[in-house]
PDB file of C-alpha atoms and ligand atoms in Angstrom:
ATOM      1  CA  MET C  11     235.932 102.520  96.443  1.00  0.00           C
ATOM      2  CA  THR C  12     233.384 104.261  98.656  1.00  0.00           C
ATOM      3  CA  ALA C  13     229.687 103.971  97.851  1.00  0.00           C
ATOM      4  CA  PRO C  14     228.382 106.644  95.510  1.00  0.00           C
ATOM      5  CA  LEU C  15     226.492 109.587  96.987  1.00  0.00           C
ATOM      6  CA  LEU C  16     223.809 109.078  94.348  1.00  0.00           C
ATOM      7  CA  HIS C  17     223.235 105.738  92.685  1.00  0.00           C
ATOM      8  CA  VAL C  18     220.614 105.350  89.974  1.00  0.00           C
ATOM      9  CA  ARG C  19     220.161 101.734  88.911  1.00  0.00           C
ATOM     10  CA  GLY C  20     218.099 100.360  86.048  1.00  0.00           C
ATOM     11  CA  VAL C  21     215.575 103.162  86.269  1.00  0.00           C
ATOM     12  CA  GLU C  22     212.538 103.150  84.035  1.00  0.00           C
ATOM     13  CA  THR C  23     210.167 106.085  84.251  1.00  0.00           C
ATOM     14  CA  TYR C  24     206.871 106.366  82.407  1.00  0.00           C
ATOM     15  CA  TYR C  25     204.395 109.091  81.554  1.00  0.00           C
ATOM     16  CA  GLY C  26     201.233 107.020  81.236  1.00  0.00           C
ATOM     17  CA  ASN C  27     202.179 104.309  78.761  1.00  0.00           C
ATOM     18  CA  ILE C  28     205.127 106.212  77.356  1.00  0.00           C
ATOM     19  CA  ARG C  29     208.490 105.104  78.640  1.00  0.00           C
ATOM     20  CA  ALA C  30     210.776 108.132  78.990  1.00  0.00           C
ATOM     21  CA  LEU C  31     213.648 106.351  80.782  1.00  0.00           C
ATOM     22  CA  ASN C  32     214.647 102.917  79.646  1.00  0.00           C
ATOM     23  CA  GLY C  33     216.999 101.407  82.231  1.00  0.00           C
ATOM     24  CA  VAL C  34     219.277 104.235  83.311  1.00  0.00           C
ATOM     25  CA  ASP C  35     222.380 103.670  85.448  1.00  0.00           C
ATOM     26  CA  VAL C  36     224.185 106.711  86.823  1.00  0.00           C
ATOM     27  CA  GLU C  37     226.559 107.213  89.749  1.00  0.00           C
ATOM     28  CA  VAL C  38     227.620 110.463  91.338  1.00  0.00           C
ATOM     29  CA  HIS C  39     230.363 110.416  93.959  1.00  0.00           C
ATOM     30  CA  ARG C  40     230.974 112.986  96.681  1.00  0.00           C
ATOM     31  CA  GLY C  41     232.829 116.032  95.427  1.00  0.00           C
ATOM     32  CA  GLU C  42     232.234 115.329  91.754  1.00  0.00           C
ATOM     33  CA  ILE C  43     230.678 117.418  89.032  1.00  0.00           C
ATOM     34  CA  VAL C  44     228.872 114.967  86.771  1.00  0.00           C
ATOM     35  CA  SER C  45     226.904 115.972  83.726  1.00  0.00           C
ATOM     36  CA  LEU C  46     224.256 114.332  81.632  1.00  0.00           C
ATOM     37  CA  ILE C  47     224.145 115.470  78.043  1.00  0.00           C
ATOM     38  CA  GLY C  48     221.626 114.626  75.369  1.00  0.00           C
ATOM     39  CA  ALA C  49     219.307 116.017  72.735  1.00  0.00           C
ATOM     40  CA  ASN C  50     215.803 117.396  73.205  1.00  0.00           C
ATOM     41  CA  GLY C  51     213.470 114.731  74.521  1.00  0.00           C
ATOM     42  CA  ALA C  52     216.259 112.312  75.503  1.00  0.00           C
ATOM     43  CA  GLY C  53     214.889 112.138  79.046  1.00  0.00           C
ATOM     44  CA  LYS C  54     217.343 114.384  80.880  1.00  0.00           C
ATOM     45  CA  SER C  55     214.752 116.337  82.835  1.00  0.00           C
ATOM     46  CA  THR C  56     212.836 113.152  83.509  1.00  0.00           C
ATOM     47  CA  LEU C  57     215.904 111.634  85.166  1.00  0.00           C
ATOM     48  CA  MET C  58     216.429 114.717  87.279  1.00  0.00           C
ATOM     49  CA  MET C  59     212.775 114.708  88.327  1.00  0.00           C
ATOM     50  CA  THR C  60     212.850 110.977  89.002  1.00  0.00           C
ATOM     51  CA  ILE C  61     215.744 111.523  91.419  1.00  0.00           C
ATOM     52  CA  CYS C  62     213.492 114.043  93.188  1.00  0.00           C
ATOM     53  CA  GLY C  63     210.636 111.544  93.252  1.00  0.00           C
ATOM     54  CA  SER C  64     208.173 113.089  90.819  1.00  0.00           C
ATOM     55  CA  PRO C  65     207.516 111.172  88.665  1.00  0.00           C
ATOM     56  CA  GLN C  66     208.745 108.091  90.520  1.00  0.00           C
ATOM     57  CA  ALA C  67     210.689 105.324  88.813  1.00  0.00           C
ATOM     58  CA  ARG C  68     208.444 102.409  87.883  1.00  0.00           C
ATOM     59  CA  THR C  69     211.347  99.966  88.016  1.00  0.00           C
ATOM     60  CA  GLY C  70     214.919 100.235  89.197  1.00  0.00           C
ATOM     61  CA  SER C  71     216.121 102.211  92.185  1.00  0.00           C
ATOM     62  CA  VAL C  72     217.576 105.499  93.339  1.00  0.00           C
ATOM     63  CA  HIS C  73     219.863 105.436  96.367  1.00  0.00           C
ATOM     64  CA  PHE C  74     221.209 108.497  98.157  1.00  0.00           C
ATOM     65  CA  GLU C  75     223.882 108.062 100.818  1.00  0.00           C
ATOM     66  CA  GLY C  76     223.067 104.376 100.719  1.00  0.00           C
ATOM     67  CA  GLN C  77     219.375 104.949 101.448  1.00  0.00           C
ATOM     68  CA  ASP C  78     216.730 103.780  99.014  1.00  0.00           C
ATOM     69  CA  ILE C  79     214.786 106.938  98.097  1.00  0.00           C
ATOM     70  CA  THR C  80     212.950 105.504  95.079  1.00  0.00           C
ATOM     71  CA  ARG C  81     209.545 105.614  96.760  1.00  0.00           C
ATOM     72  CA  LEU C  82     209.986 108.595  99.057  1.00  0.00           C
ATOM     73  CA  PRO C  83     207.756 111.613  98.531  1.00  0.00           C
ATOM     74  CA  THR C  84     209.466 114.663  97.043  1.00  0.00           C
ATOM     75  CA  HIS C  85     209.482 116.726 100.245  1.00  0.00           C
ATOM     76  CA  GLU C  86     211.245 113.941 102.129  1.00  0.00           C
ATOM     77  CA  ILE C  87     213.853 113.685  99.403  1.00  0.00           C
ATOM     78  CA  ALA C  88     214.409 117.445  99.674  1.00  0.00           C
ATOM     79  CA  ARG C  89     214.918 117.030 103.419  1.00  0.00           C
ATOM     80  CA  LEU C  90     217.820 114.718 102.708  1.00  0.00           C
ATOM     81  CA  ARG C  91     219.431 117.789 101.125  1.00  0.00           C
ATOM     82  CA  ILE C  92     219.036 117.120  97.495  1.00  0.00           C
ATOM     83  CA  ALA C  93     218.311 120.549  96.028  1.00  0.00           C
ATOM     84  CA  GLN C  94     217.239 121.252  92.508  1.00  0.00           C
ATOM     85  CA  SER C  95     217.339 124.170  90.130  1.00  0.00           C
ATOM     86  CA  PRO C  96     214.714 122.875  87.712  1.00  0.00           C
ATOM     87  CA  GLU C  97     214.314 123.438  84.000  1.00  0.00           C
ATOM     88  CA  GLY C  98     212.832 126.857  83.369  1.00  0.00           C
ATOM     89  CA  ARG C  99     214.194 128.088  86.724  1.00  0.00           C
ATOM     90  CA  ARG C 100     210.777 128.217  88.439  1.00  0.00           C
ATOM     91  CA  ILE C 101     211.511 131.165  90.639  1.00  0.00           C
ATOM     92  CA  PHE C 102     208.569 132.907  92.326  1.00  0.00           C
ATOM     93  CA  PRO C 103     207.936 135.856  89.986  1.00  0.00           C
ATOM     94  CA  ARG C 104     205.980 138.047  92.418  1.00  0.00           C
ATOM     95  CA  MET C 105     208.370 137.594  95.297  1.00  0.00           C
ATOM     96  CA  THR C 106     211.528 139.623  95.687  1.00  0.00           C
ATOM     97  CA  VAL C 107     214.973 138.145  95.266  1.00  0.00           C
ATOM     98  CA  LEU C 108     215.402 137.991  99.027  1.00  0.00           C
ATOM     99  CA  GLU C 109     212.000 136.327  99.519  1.00  0.00           C
ATOM    100  CA  ASN C 110     212.856 133.760  96.869  1.00  0.00           C
ATOM    101  CA  LEU C 111     216.028 132.956  98.773  1.00  0.00           C
ATOM    102  CA  GLN C 112     214.003 132.617 101.972  1.00  0.00           C
ATOM    103  CA  MET C 113     211.797 130.061 100.242  1.00  0.00           C
ATOM    104  CA  GLY C 114     214.866 127.959  99.513  1.00  0.00           C
ATOM    105  CA  ALA C 115     216.057 127.845 103.113  1.00  0.00           C
ATOM    106  CA  SER C 116     214.838 124.850 105.026  1.00  0.00           C
ATOM    107  CA  LEU C 117     213.332 125.426 108.453  1.00  0.00           C
ATOM    108  CA  ASP C 118     216.342 123.719 110.016  1.00  0.00           C
ATOM    109  CA  GLU C 119     218.603 126.287 108.440  1.00  0.00           C
ATOM    110  CA  LEU C 120     216.888 129.485 109.529  1.00  0.00           C
ATOM    111  CA  LYS C 121     219.560 130.138 112.117  1.00  0.00           C
ATOM    112  CA  HIS C 122     222.126 130.267 109.305  1.00  0.00           C
ATOM    113  CA  PHE C 123     219.915 132.392 107.093  1.00  0.00           C
ATOM    114  CA  LYS C 124     221.969 135.595 107.099  1.00  0.00           C
ATOM    115  CA  GLU C 125     225.223 133.769 106.611  1.00  0.00           C
ATOM    116  CA  ASP C 126     223.821 131.697 103.762  1.00  0.00           C
ATOM    117  CA  VAL C 127     222.301 134.712 102.010  1.00  0.00           C
ATOM    118  CA  GLU C 128     225.671 136.459 102.225  1.00  0.00           C
ATOM    119  CA  LYS C 129     227.320 133.429 100.627  1.00  0.00           C
ATOM    120  CA  VAL C 130     224.861 133.518  97.743  1.00  0.00           C
ATOM    121  CA  PHE C 131     225.423 137.266  97.371  1.00  0.00           C
ATOM    122  CA  THR C 132     229.194 136.743  97.318  1.00  0.00           C
ATOM    123  CA  LEU C 133     228.789 134.126  94.617  1.00  0.00           C
ATOM    124  CA  PHE C 134     226.348 136.242  92.612  1.00  0.00           C
ATOM    125  CA  PRO C 135     226.881 139.929  93.512  1.00  0.00           C
ATOM    126  CA  ARG C 136     224.210 140.875  90.999  1.00  0.00           C
ATOM    127  CA  LEU C 137     221.587 139.313  93.265  1.00  0.00           C
ATOM    128  CA  LYS C 138     222.693 141.499  96.141  1.00  0.00           C
ATOM    129  CA  GLU C 139     222.135 144.629  94.063  1.00  0.00           C
ATOM    130  CA  ARG C 140     218.718 143.323  93.054  1.00  0.00           C
ATOM    131  CA  GLN C 141     217.596 141.859  96.371  1.00  0.00           C
ATOM    132  CA  ALA C 142     214.442 143.980  96.629  1.00  0.00           C
ATOM    133  CA  GLN C 143     213.442 143.448  92.998  1.00  0.00           C
ATOM    134  CA  ARG C 144     210.679 141.020  92.087  1.00  0.00           C
ATOM    135  CA  GLY C 145     211.922 137.751  90.634  1.00  0.00           C
ATOM    136  CA  GLY C 146     209.744 137.998  87.545  1.00  0.00           C
ATOM    137  CA  THR C 147     211.379 141.241  86.463  1.00  0.00           C
ATOM    138  CA  LEU C 148     214.945 139.890  86.563  1.00  0.00           C
ATOM    139  CA  SER C 149     216.826 139.124  83.354  1.00  0.00           C
ATOM    140  CA  GLY C 150     217.136 135.484  82.293  1.00  0.00           C
ATOM    141  CA  GLY C 151     220.679 135.260  83.622  1.00  0.00           C
ATOM    142  CA  GLU C 152     219.711 136.824  86.926  1.00  0.00           C
ATOM    143  CA  GLN C 153     216.778 134.435  87.252  1.00  0.00           C
ATOM    144  CA  GLN C 154     219.161 131.535  86.712  1.00  0.00           C
ATOM    145  CA  MET C 155     221.454 132.893  89.424  1.00  0.00           C
ATOM    146  CA  LEU C 156     218.452 133.191  91.711  1.00  0.00           C
ATOM    147  CA  SER C 157     217.318 129.661  90.966  1.00  0.00           C
ATOM    148  CA  ILE C 158     220.767 128.302  91.838  1.00  0.00           C
ATOM    149  CA  GLY C 159     221.024 130.610  94.845  1.00  0.00           C
ATOM    150  CA  ARG C 160     217.670 129.416  96.137  1.00  0.00           C
ATOM    151  CA  ALA C 161     218.777 125.791  95.815  1.00  0.00           C
ATOM    152  CA  LEU C 162     221.983 126.588  97.702  1.00  0.00           C
ATOM    153  CA  MET C 163     220.007 128.030 100.613  1.00  0.00           C
ATOM    154  CA  ALA C 164     219.020 124.479 101.554  1.00  0.00           C
ATOM    155  CA  ARG C 165     222.732 123.671 102.135  1.00  0.00           C
ATOM    156  CA  PRO C 166     222.527 120.787  99.679  1.00  0.00           C
ATOM    157  CA  LYS C 167     224.715 117.712  99.742  1.00  0.00           C
ATOM    158  CA  LEU C 168     223.758 117.235  96.116  1.00  0.00           C
ATOM    159  CA  LEU C 169     222.864 120.065  93.766  1.00  0.00           C
ATOM    160  CA  LEU C 170     220.839 119.148  90.679  1.00  0.00           C
ATOM    161  CA  LEU C 171     220.887 121.672  87.848  1.00  0.00           C
ATOM    162  CA  ASP C 172     218.654 121.326  84.802  1.00  0.00           C
ATOM    163  CA  GLU C 173     220.008 123.299  81.844  1.00  0.00           C
ATOM    164  CA  PRO C 174     221.364 126.333  83.658  1.00  0.00           C
ATOM    165  CA  SER C 175     222.767 127.722  80.394  1.00  0.00           C
ATOM    166  CA  LEU C 176     219.514 127.612  78.427  1.00  0.00           C
ATOM    167  CA  GLY C 177     218.825 130.794  76.510  1.00  0.00           C
ATOM    168  CA  LEU C 178     221.652 132.767  78.072  1.00  0.00           C
ATOM    169  CA  ALA C 179     224.418 134.755  76.365  1.00  0.00           C
ATOM    170  CA  PRO C 180     227.855 133.075  76.368  1.00  0.00           C
ATOM    171  CA  LEU C 181     229.341 135.500  78.857  1.00  0.00           C
ATOM    172  CA  ILE C 182     226.531 134.898  81.342  1.00  0.00           C
ATOM    173  CA  VAL C 183     226.838 131.140  80.836  1.00  0.00           C
ATOM    174  CA  LYS C 184     230.535 131.398  81.617  1.00  0.00           C
ATOM    175  CA  GLY C 185     229.720 133.292  84.825  1.00  0.00           C
ATOM    176  CA  ILE C 186     227.242 130.601  85.897  1.00  0.00           C
ATOM    177  CA  PHE C 187     229.612 127.731  85.067  1.00  0.00           C
ATOM    178  CA  ASP C 188     232.471 129.515  86.875  1.00  0.00           C
ATOM    179  CA  ALA C 189     230.249 129.856  89.939  1.00  0.00           C
ATOM    180  CA  ILE C 190     229.439 126.121  89.861  1.00  0.00           C
ATOM    181  CA  LYS C 191     233.136 125.299  89.570  1.00  0.00           C
ATOM    182  CA  LYS C 192     233.943 127.597  92.468  1.00  0.00           C
ATOM    183  CA  LEU C 193     231.313 125.969  94.716  1.00  0.00           C
ATOM    184  CA  ASN C 194     232.698 122.585  93.852  1.00  0.00           C
ATOM    185  CA  LYS C 195     236.336 123.536  94.427  1.00  0.00           C
ATOM    186  CA  GLN C 196     235.883 125.671  97.521  1.00  0.00           C
ATOM    187  CA  GLU C 197     233.021 123.933  99.291  1.00  0.00           C
ATOM    188  CA  GLY C 198     233.342 120.451  97.835  1.00  0.00           C
ATOM    189  CA  LEU C 199     229.748 120.676  96.613  1.00  0.00           C
ATOM    190  CA  THR C 200     228.609 117.678  94.573  1.00  0.00           C
ATOM    191  CA  VAL C 201     226.808 118.657  91.380  1.00  0.00           C
ATOM    192  CA  PHE C 202     224.739 116.714  88.866  1.00  0.00           C
ATOM    193  CA  LEU C 203     224.144 118.839  85.823  1.00  0.00           C
ATOM    194  CA  VAL C 204     221.848 118.306  82.865  1.00  0.00           C
ATOM    195  CA  GLU C 205     222.875 120.207  79.757  1.00  0.00           C
ATOM    196  CA  GLN C 206     222.305 120.514  76.056  1.00  0.00           C
ATOM    197  CA  ASN C 207     225.352 122.763  76.005  1.00  0.00           C
ATOM    198  CA  ALA C 208     227.648 119.754  75.756  1.00  0.00           C
ATOM    199  CA  PHE C 209     230.834 121.712  75.290  1.00  0.00           C
ATOM    200  CA  GLY C 210     230.403 123.827  78.409  1.00  0.00           C
ATOM    201  CA  ALA C 211     229.156 120.902  80.488  1.00  0.00           C
ATOM    202  CA  LEU C 212     231.931 118.516  79.495  1.00  0.00           C
ATOM    203  CA  LYS C 213     234.612 121.130  80.124  1.00  0.00           C
ATOM    204  CA  LEU C 214     233.220 121.722  83.598  1.00  0.00           C
ATOM    205  CA  SER C 215     232.640 118.092  84.561  1.00  0.00           C
ATOM    206  CA  ASP C 216     234.771 115.383  86.090  1.00  0.00           C
ATOM    207  CA  ARG C 217     232.599 112.761  84.422  1.00  0.00           C
ATOM    208  CA  ALA C 218     229.640 112.685  82.096  1.00  0.00           C
ATOM    209  CA  TYR C 219     226.939 110.470  80.637  1.00  0.00           C
ATOM    210  CA  VAL C 220     225.320 110.681  77.223  1.00  0.00           C
ATOM    211  CA  LEU C 221     221.585 109.976  77.188  1.00  0.00           C
ATOM    212  CA  VAL C 222     219.840 108.914  73.977  1.00  0.00           C
ATOM    213  CA  ASN C 223     216.146 107.976  73.948  1.00  0.00           C
ATOM    214  CA  GLY C 224     216.029 107.264  77.652  1.00  0.00           C
ATOM    215  CA  ARG C 225     219.181 105.170  77.700  1.00  0.00           C
ATOM    216  CA  VAL C 226     222.796 105.915  78.620  1.00  0.00           C
ATOM    217  CA  THR C 227     224.865 105.200  75.526  1.00  0.00           C
ATOM    218  CA  MET C 228     228.246 106.498  76.637  1.00  0.00           C
ATOM    219  CA  SER C 229     230.050 107.628  79.745  1.00  0.00           C
ATOM    220  CA  GLY C 230     233.527 108.755  80.654  1.00  0.00           C
ATOM    221  CA  THR C 231     235.556 111.670  81.909  1.00  0.00           C
ATOM    222  CA  GLY C 232     234.562 115.079  80.616  1.00  0.00           C
ATOM    223  CA  LYS C 233     237.910 115.232  78.848  1.00  0.00           C
ATOM    224  CA  ASP C 234     237.502 111.879  77.108  1.00  0.00           C
ATOM    225  CA  LEU C 235     233.990 112.630  75.926  1.00  0.00           C
ATOM    226  CA  LEU C 236     235.086 116.022  74.614  1.00  0.00           C
ATOM    227  CA  ALA C 237     237.666 114.236  72.493  1.00  0.00           C
ATOM    228  CA  ASN C 238     235.340 111.390  71.451  1.00  0.00           C
ATOM    229  CA  PRO C 239     234.527 111.567  67.703  1.00  0.00           C
ATOM    230  CA  GLU C 240     230.943 110.307  68.151  1.00  0.00           C
ATOM    231  CA  VAL C 241     230.233 112.878  70.836  1.00  0.00           C
ATOM    232  CA  ARG C 242     231.861 115.569  68.749  1.00  0.00           C
ATOM    233  CA  ALA C 243     229.785 114.704  65.711  1.00  0.00           C
ATOM    234  CA  ALA C 244     226.486 114.469  67.580  1.00  0.00           C
ATOM    235  CA  TYR C 245     226.776 117.213  70.180  1.00  0.00           C
ATOM    236  CA  LEU C 246     229.692 119.506  69.462  1.00  0.00           C
ATOM    237  CA  GLU C 247     230.201 120.121  65.757  1.00  0.00           C
ATOM    238  CA  GLY C 248     228.128 123.087  64.775  1.00  0.00           C
ATOM    239  CA  GLY C 249     226.398 122.992  68.131  1.00  0.00           C
ATOM    240  CA  ARG C 250     226.415 125.504  70.910  1.00  0.00           C
ATOM    241  CA  HIS C 251     230.002 126.126  71.993  1.00  0.00           C
TER     242      HIS C 251
HETATM  243  N1  ATP Y 315     204.537 115.314  81.618  1.00  0.00           N
HETATM  244  C1  ATP Y 315     204.792 114.549  80.538  1.00  0.00           C
HETATM  245  N2  ATP Y 315     203.815 113.796  79.984  1.00  0.00           N
HETATM  246  C2  ATP Y 315     204.061 113.005  78.910  1.00  0.00           C
HETATM  247  N3  ATP Y 315     205.258 112.895  78.311  1.00  0.00           N
HETATM  248  C3  ATP Y 315     206.257 113.633  78.815  1.00  0.00           C
HETATM  249  C4  ATP Y 315     206.086 114.502  79.942  1.00  0.00           C
HETATM  250  N4  ATP Y 315     207.256 115.100  80.213  1.00  0.00           N
HETATM  251  C5  ATP Y 315     208.116 114.640  79.294  1.00  0.00           C
HETATM  252  N5  ATP Y 315     207.538 113.761  78.466  1.00  0.00           N
HETATM  253  C6  ATP Y 315     208.172 113.045  77.346  1.00  0.00           C
HETATM  254  O1  ATP Y 315     209.260 112.296  77.867  1.00  0.00           O
HETATM  255  C7  ATP Y 315     210.387 112.375  76.980  1.00  0.00           C
HETATM  256  C8  ATP Y 315     211.595 112.914  77.735  1.00  0.00           C
HETATM  257  O2  ATP Y 315     211.346 114.282  78.085  1.00  0.00           O
HETATM  258  P1  ATP Y 315     212.357 115.135  78.937  1.00  0.00           P
HETATM  259  O3  ATP Y 315     211.696 116.423  79.252  1.00  0.00           O
HETATM  260  O4  ATP Y 315     212.871 114.331  80.055  1.00  0.00           O
HETATM  261  O5  ATP Y 315     213.554 115.362  77.891  1.00  0.00           O
HETATM  262  P2  ATP Y 315     214.817 116.303  77.975  1.00  0.00           P
HETATM  263  O6  ATP Y 315     215.992 115.463  77.633  1.00  0.00           O
HETATM  264  O7  ATP Y 315     214.846 117.019  79.269  1.00  0.00           O
HETATM  265  O8  ATP Y 315     214.567 117.318  76.780  1.00  0.00           O
HETATM  266  P3  ATP Y 315     214.932 118.901  76.658  1.00  0.00           P
HETATM  267  O9  ATP Y 315     216.370 118.951  76.280  1.00  0.00           O
HETATM  268  O10 ATP Y 315     214.050 119.352  75.538  1.00  0.00           O
HETATM  269  O11 ATP Y 315     214.637 119.550  77.949  1.00  0.00           O
HETATM  270  C9  ATP Y 315     209.948 113.230  75.822  1.00  0.00           C
HETATM  271  O12 ATP Y 315     209.562 112.380  74.775  1.00  0.00           O
HETATM  272  C10 ATP Y 315     208.761 114.008  76.361  1.00  0.00           C
HETATM  273  O13 ATP Y 315     207.845 114.315  75.342  1.00  0.00           O
HETATM  274 MG1   MG Y 316     214.745 118.974  79.795  1.00  0.00          MG
END
């Protein structure tokens, strides 16, 4: 088997004295959609941020394309083409949609700028209609599209998405998940997705991990975890479907 694109091994991450990740092992292979599900406070965002180098893992390692990136500064990790749509979307509210997309493009990619913007607009036609509108005045769903679109402008090898479905109506969530699927199928984009919406995430994913109190307690194919009674009881029954 080929080496994983992303390999997280035995990672422990702390905030001061508080340990948020307690020995996490995760692998993401090229072309996969992998999700990480877990309750509030499980450490999902912390893992995503640790991959991006802020905060850094105190022990364990993060490898990307075989390179140890555990101690690299965030901007150098971004240059390796790991792009993130963080929790809360973090778009630039006073900039227009188009300017936000410009911020996502790396300097190396400026020659592809027009082509890449068109790709994002094809994926999310709503953004094209709204390109001159300020980010802060977009709806929640549109802001999520913009956050993903901005990450795509960096031509990522690995796209990290932190709770893209949060607070959005089911129909909008479906649109976002369909777009992720399409990118994966058509462009072979590798995606690591953090979600509390376990049902949607597991349906979308090739494989998934369950995180509880900073530790991976279960992993398997999306299909298997969807059918798993423990997962169903903890994350699916009566939860967000
Ligand atoms: N900046 C911080 N300083 C101190 N503790 C933090 C900080 N950020 C997160 N934590 C703590 O680390 C733990 C994991 O938080 P994290 O945000 O990774 O969880 P999460 O799984 O993403 O939760 P949610 O589903 O609510 O987004 C929590 O106990 C949280 O209170
Ligand atoms: Mg979070």
